[in-house]
Structures are given as structure tokens and as C-alpha cells.
Amino acid sequence: VTGRDTGREHAGPDCVTDVDAADSVEPKGERLDGIGRDRAMRYSIAELDTVVPGVAVALKAAGIRTTARLLEAAKTPKGRKTLAERTGLSPQCLLRVANYADKMRIKGVGEDDAELLEAAGVDTVRELKYRNPANLAKRMAEVNRQRKLVRTLPSEKAIERWIEAAKDLPVKISY
């Protein structure tokens, strides 16, 4: 992780609440490939399999049911702190989940792709803007060989479109 806290190093236990995980398993959502930004902004928190069981339940209890509401509530450190107090989740966990939702604003980036991007070292939309498509495609392929996160890797052309789209997106999250 670079000098700022992107939430990446907090992927584990601090994202679990007191809610019994067995009671909070949510159905897995479908990929967003081909669906525009507007749909991605309204993607259900419950359908995100990147949201650890318990996180979706805690967010729902706080009135956060969509990625749009999550991004609005967790866009600043102060907002994440307030949401952390309301949910019992750590601000780092909320930042990680918000970064997933933020990446999913990019047309063609689904939950699995957002996870693969994170595993390849791209935690935020801001970081994606500066990536080389060929190098990122290579890194994503290496990571996917090891971790098998997606069935079909995005093409270098698709990654290039993601990078261009990231450059056009308004900034949603501050660090």
C-alpha cells in the first residue's frame, strides 16, 4: 500500500461484525459487463460477493442498500468514521468496500473484475487512471493464474477502455 490508506490491507477480520455470518450470507450477484454507470451506481449491496457476510447486513441496518448510497456515505474520512459508528465496521473495511463500489462505476467492471483489479494492485479508480493497459493486463493474468478470481480475463482493449473511463469519472472518494 502506498502512503495513503486505501483499505486494501484490511481485507480480513475487521470487516466482520457481531452478526452471525451464517445468518447473513447473501445471494451472489451477476457481473455488470455491458451495463452502464447508472446501473452500477444502483447496484445492490446485498448482491456484492466482495462484501463479506455481515458487512451487507450491517450496511443494510444503517440504511445503505445500494453502492450509490455507500459511496455517498463513505466518500470522506469523516463520513467513513460516522458510518463506522453506525455499523460497527471499521473505517478501513468501509473504505475497502467503497473502493470496490467506486471501481464498479466503470462500464464493464463487475464485482469479480473489481476484486481482480485489487489483487493486481489497483485499489482505486484514481490509481487505475495512471496504469499502462498492457502491463496491467499482464499483471491481472499472473494474479488470476494464482488465485483464479475470474473465468474470463478482460482483454487489453477492455482494460484500455476502463482506464479511459476512469479518467472521465468524477472523483467520489477522498482519502
Coordinates of C-alpha atoms in Angstrom, one line a residue:
V1 CA 0.0 0.0 0.0
T2 CA 1.2 3.4 -0.8
G3 CA 1.4 6.3 1.7
R4 CA -2.3 6.7 1.9
D5 CA -4.8 4.3 3.5
T6 CA -6.9 2.7 0.7
G7 CA -8.4 0.0 2.8
R8 CA -6.6 -2.8 0.9
E9 CA -4.6 -4.1 3.9
H10 CA -7.8 -4.5 5.9
A11 CA -9.5 -7.3 3.9
G12 CA -9.9 -9.6 6.8
P13 CA -11.3 -9.9 10.3
D14 CA -12.1 -6.2 10.8
C15 CA -14.7 -6.5 8.1
V16 CA -16.7 -8.9 10.2
T17 CA -19.4 -7.7 12.6
D18 CA -21.0 -9.3 15.5
V19 CA -23.7 -10.6 13.2
D20 CA -23.7 -14.3 12.8
A21 CA -22.1 -14.9 9.4
A22 CA -24.3 -18.0 8.8
D23 CA -27.4 -15.8 9.0
S24 CA -26.0 -13.1 6.7
V25 CA -25.0 -14.9 3.6
E26 CA -26.4 -13.0 0.6
P27 CA -27.0 -14.3 -2.9
K28 CA -24.2 -13.8 -5.4
G29 CA -24.9 -11.1 -7.9
E30 CA -24.3 -11.2 -11.6
R31 CA -21.5 -9.4 -13.4
L32 CA -22.2 -5.9 -14.6
D33 CA -20.5 -6.4 -18.0
G34 CA -22.2 -4.3 -20.6
I35 CA -24.3 -2.3 -18.1
G36 CA -23.7 1.4 -17.9
R37 CA -22.6 3.5 -14.9
D38 CA -26.1 4.4 -13.9
R39 CA -27.0 0.7 -13.2
A40 CA -23.7 0.2 -11.4
M41 CA -24.4 3.1 -9.2
R42 CA -27.6 1.4 -8.0
Y43 CA -26.0 -2.0 -7.6
S44 CA -27.4 -3.7 -4.5
I45 CA -25.0 -4.1 -1.6
A46 CA -26.7 -7.5 -0.9
E47 CA -25.6 -8.8 -4.3
L48 CA -21.9 -7.9 -3.9
D49 CA -20.0 -11.1 -3.1
T50 CA -17.0 -8.9 -2.4
V51 CA -18.9 -7.7 0.7
V52 CA -18.0 -10.1 3.4
P53 CA -21.1 -11.7 5.1
G54 CA -22.1 -9.5 7.9
V55 CA -20.9 -6.3 6.1
A56 CA -24.0 -6.3 3.9
V57 CA -26.3 -6.8 6.9
A58 CA -24.6 -4.1 8.9
L59 CA -24.8 -1.7 5.9
K60 CA -28.5 -2.5 5.4
A61 CA -29.2 -1.9 9.1
A62 CA -27.7 1.6 8.6
G63 CA -29.9 2.2 5.6
I64 CA -27.2 1.6 3.0
R65 CA -28.7 -0.7 0.3
T66 CA -27.0 0.4 -2.9
T67 CA -23.5 1.2 -4.0
A68 CA -24.6 4.8 -4.7
R69 CA -25.7 5.3 -1.0
L70 CA -22.5 3.6 0.2
L71 CA -20.3 5.9 -1.9
E72 CA -22.2 9.0 -0.7
A73 CA -21.9 7.9 3.0
A74 CA -18.3 6.8 2.8
K75 CA -16.8 9.3 0.4
T76 CA -14.8 11.2 3.1
P77 CA -12.8 10.0 6.1
K78 CA -15.3 11.8 8.3
G79 CA -18.2 10.0 6.6
R80 CA -16.5 6.7 7.0
K81 CA -15.9 7.4 10.7
T82 CA -19.6 8.3 11.1
L83 CA -20.7 5.2 9.2
A84 CA -18.3 3.1 11.2
E85 CA -20.0 4.2 14.4
R86 CA -23.4 3.4 12.9
T87 CA -22.4 -0.1 11.7
G88 CA -19.7 -1.3 14.0
L89 CA -17.5 -1.8 11.0
S90 CA -14.0 -0.3 10.8
P91 CA -13.4 2.8 8.6
Q92 CA -10.8 0.7 6.8
C93 CA -13.3 -2.0 6.0
L94 CA -15.8 0.6 4.8
L95 CA -13.1 2.2 2.6
R96 CA -12.3 -1.1 1.0
V97 CA -15.9 -1.9 0.2
A98 CA -16.4 1.7 -1.1
N99 CA -13.4 1.3 -3.3
Y100 CA -15.0 -1.8 -4.8
A101 CA -18.2 0.1 -5.4
D102 CA -16.3 3.0 -6.9
K103 CA -14.5 0.7 -9.4
M104 CA -17.8 -0.7 -10.4
R105 CA -19.0 2.7 -11.7
I106 CA -16.8 2.0 -14.7
K107 CA -18.8 0.4 -17.5
G108 CA -17.8 -3.3 -17.8
V109 CA -16.2 -3.6 -14.4
G110 CA -18.2 -6.1 -12.3
E111 CA -17.6 -7.3 -8.8
D112 CA -15.1 -10.0 -9.9
D113 CA -13.2 -7.5 -12.1
A114 CA -13.0 -5.1 -9.1
E115 CA -11.6 -7.9 -7.0
L116 CA -9.1 -8.8 -9.7
L117 CA -8.0 -5.2 -10.1
E118 CA -7.4 -5.0 -6.3
A119 CA -5.4 -8.2 -6.4
A120 CA -3.3 -6.8 -9.2
G121 CA -2.5 -3.7 -7.1
V122 CA -5.2 -1.3 -8.3
D123 CA -7.1 -0.3 -5.2
T124 CA -8.9 2.8 -6.5
V125 CA -10.3 4.4 -9.6
R126 CA -7.7 7.2 -9.1
E127 CA -4.9 4.6 -9.4
L128 CA -6.5 3.0 -12.4
K129 CA -6.2 6.3 -14.4
Y130 CA -2.4 6.0 -14.4
R131 CA -2.0 2.4 -15.4
N132 CA -0.5 1.1 -18.6
P133 CA -3.1 -1.3 -20.2
A134 CA -0.5 -3.8 -21.4
N135 CA 1.3 -4.0 -18.1
L136 CA -2.0 -4.2 -16.2
A137 CA -3.3 -7.0 -18.4
K138 CA -0.2 -9.0 -17.8
R139 CA -0.3 -8.5 -14.1
M140 CA -4.0 -9.4 -14.0
A141 CA -3.3 -12.6 -15.9
E142 CA -0.5 -13.5 -13.5
V143 CA -2.7 -12.9 -10.4
N144 CA -5.6 -14.8 -12.0
R145 CA -3.4 -17.8 -12.7
Q146 CA -2.5 -17.9 -9.0
R147 CA -5.9 -17.0 -7.4
K148 CA -8.5 -17.9 -10.1
L149 CA -10.7 -14.9 -9.5
V150 CA -12.4 -14.7 -12.9
R151 CA -13.2 -17.2 -15.5
T152 CA -12.5 -14.9 -18.4
L153 CA -9.8 -12.3 -18.3
P154 CA -10.6 -8.9 -19.6
S155 CA -8.9 -8.1 -22.9
E156 CA -6.2 -5.5 -23.1
K157 CA -8.7 -3.4 -25.2
A158 CA -11.3 -3.7 -22.4
I159 CA -8.7 -2.6 -19.8
E160 CA -7.7 0.3 -22.0
R161 CA -11.4 1.3 -22.1
W162 CA -11.6 1.0 -18.3
I163 CA -8.6 3.3 -17.9
E164 CA -10.1 5.9 -20.2
A165 CA -13.4 5.7 -18.4
A166 CA -11.6 6.1 -15.1
K167 CA -10.1 9.3 -16.4
D168 CA -13.6 10.6 -17.2
L169 CA -15.3 9.7 -13.9
P170 CA -15.7 12.4 -11.3
V171 CA -13.8 11.7 -8.0
K172 CA -16.1 10.2 -5.4
I173 CA -13.8 9.1 -2.6
S174 CA -11.3 11.2 -0.7
Y175 CA -8.5 9.7 1.4

